[in-house]
Amino acid sequence: MGMRVLVVEDETRMAALLKRGLEEEGYAVDIAADGTEGLWLGSEHDYAAILLDAMLPGIDGFEVCARLRAQGKWAPVVMLTARDSIEDRVRGLDAGADDYLIKPFAFAELLARVRALLRRGNPERPSVLTVGDLQLDPAAHRVTRAGVDVELTAKEFALLELLMRHVGQVLTRDRILEHVWDFAYVAGSNVVDQYVGYLRRKLDRPFGREDIETVRGTGYRLRAPAQDHPVPTHATPVSELS
Ligand code: CA
């Protein structure tokens, strides 16, 4: 099968524009004009990527994404949102979207994002993220550690999901801000540090753990379970026990 892309977009001009542009790049393109059709096509076919408008009549884009993920459909999803808001970012993450673009966007940027997702490949991903004894279920919005339910706010949840999706990797404060918070939070804000503190209080300390590491001067990293991902010696972090 060639690179088949699904575009779920109710604005017909935008849908036609995306279809033409993607076809010029050699992709085969299916169009769905609402969430129900998008969900059906996304369930029936294995797309290389799905471009999903957030605001759709009927079932909205977030719900379409969440339902596809709940069905074990893991085609990379780029959410197209009309506004840059905290809620949309968190909802997109929670729904299992891989990336998102804010309208209006340059077509070249869309293509770059799609190519990046296609390069990343489309592995079967578990709907529940597991790192050691830590489990996060994006669909059910549920987190457990060692089998114990841990209540998290939406932002704490989004931050943890980001850390878990990049386990063992250092995430800079800017990258975390960009994914979890609105740009309205000014640079130099310590909101990331605050929320890492909240997560440690809920997920690490009660369990006698120190898995959320501070990488001094850079950002944060969720420690990979030692048996699965031995940390190379050259990447040994400077941990801060706070
Ligand atoms: Ca729309």
PDB file of N, CA and C in Angstrom, residues 55 81-85 87-88 91 100 102-103:
ATOM      1  N   MET A  55     -12.339  20.921  15.330  1.00  0.00           N
ATOM      2  CA  MET A  55     -13.743  21.328  15.406  1.00  0.00           C
ATOM      3  C   MET A  55     -14.502  20.756  14.222  1.00  0.00           C
ATOM      4  N   THR A  81      -6.023  22.720  14.717  1.00  0.00           N
ATOM      5  CA  THR A  81      -6.887  23.478  15.623  1.00  0.00           C
ATOM      6  C   THR A  81      -6.959  24.933  15.193  1.00  0.00           C
ATOM      7  N   ALA A  82      -8.099  25.531  15.471  1.00  0.00           N
ATOM      8  CA  ALA A  82      -8.329  26.905  15.034  1.00  0.00           C
ATOM      9  C   ALA A  82      -7.734  27.895  16.023  1.00  0.00           C
ATOM     10  N   ARG A  83      -7.463  27.439  17.236  1.00  0.00           N
ATOM     11  CA  ARG A  83      -6.943  28.392  18.204  1.00  0.00           C
ATOM     12  C   ARG A  83      -5.841  27.715  19.008  1.00  0.00           C
ATOM     13  N   ASP A  84      -4.962  28.544  19.529  1.00  0.00           N
ATOM     14  CA  ASP A  84      -3.847  28.064  20.320  1.00  0.00           C
ATOM     15  C   ASP A  84      -4.241  28.178  21.783  1.00  0.00           C
ATOM     16  N   SER A  85      -4.765  27.110  22.328  1.00  0.00           N
ATOM     17  CA  SER A  85      -5.194  27.201  23.720  1.00  0.00           C
ATOM     18  C   SER A  85      -4.646  26.037  24.532  1.00  0.00           C
ATOM     19  N   GLU A  87      -6.254  24.287  26.656  1.00  0.00           N
ATOM     20  CA  GLU A  87      -7.213  23.192  26.664  1.00  0.00           C
ATOM     21  C   GLU A  87      -7.061  22.307  25.444  1.00  0.00           C
ATOM     22  N   ASP A  88      -6.898  22.930  24.258  1.00  0.00           N
ATOM     23  CA  ASP A  88      -6.765  22.132  23.051  1.00  0.00           C
ATOM     24  C   ASP A  88      -5.502  21.286  23.090  1.00  0.00           C
ATOM     25  N   ARG A  91      -6.118  18.498  25.615  1.00  0.00           N
ATOM     26  CA  ARG A  91      -7.110  17.564  25.064  1.00  0.00           C
ATOM     27  C   ARG A  91      -6.502  16.730  23.941  1.00  0.00           C
ATOM     28  N   TYR A 100       0.219  18.723  16.434  1.00  0.00           N
ATOM     29  CA  TYR A 100      -0.902  19.530  16.013  1.00  0.00           C
ATOM     30  C   TYR A 100      -0.417  20.831  15.395  1.00  0.00           C
ATOM     31  N   ILE A 102      -1.727  24.856  14.227  1.00  0.00           N
ATOM     32  CA  ILE A 102      -2.732  25.881  14.471  1.00  0.00           C
ATOM     33  C   ILE A 102      -3.039  26.581  13.151  1.00  0.00           C
ATOM     34  N   LYS A 103      -4.327  26.653  12.828  1.00  0.00           N
ATOM     35  CA  LYS A 103      -4.751  27.355  11.617  1.00  0.00           C
ATOM     36  C   LYS A 103      -4.648  28.860  11.834  1.00  0.00           C
TER      37      LYS A 103
END
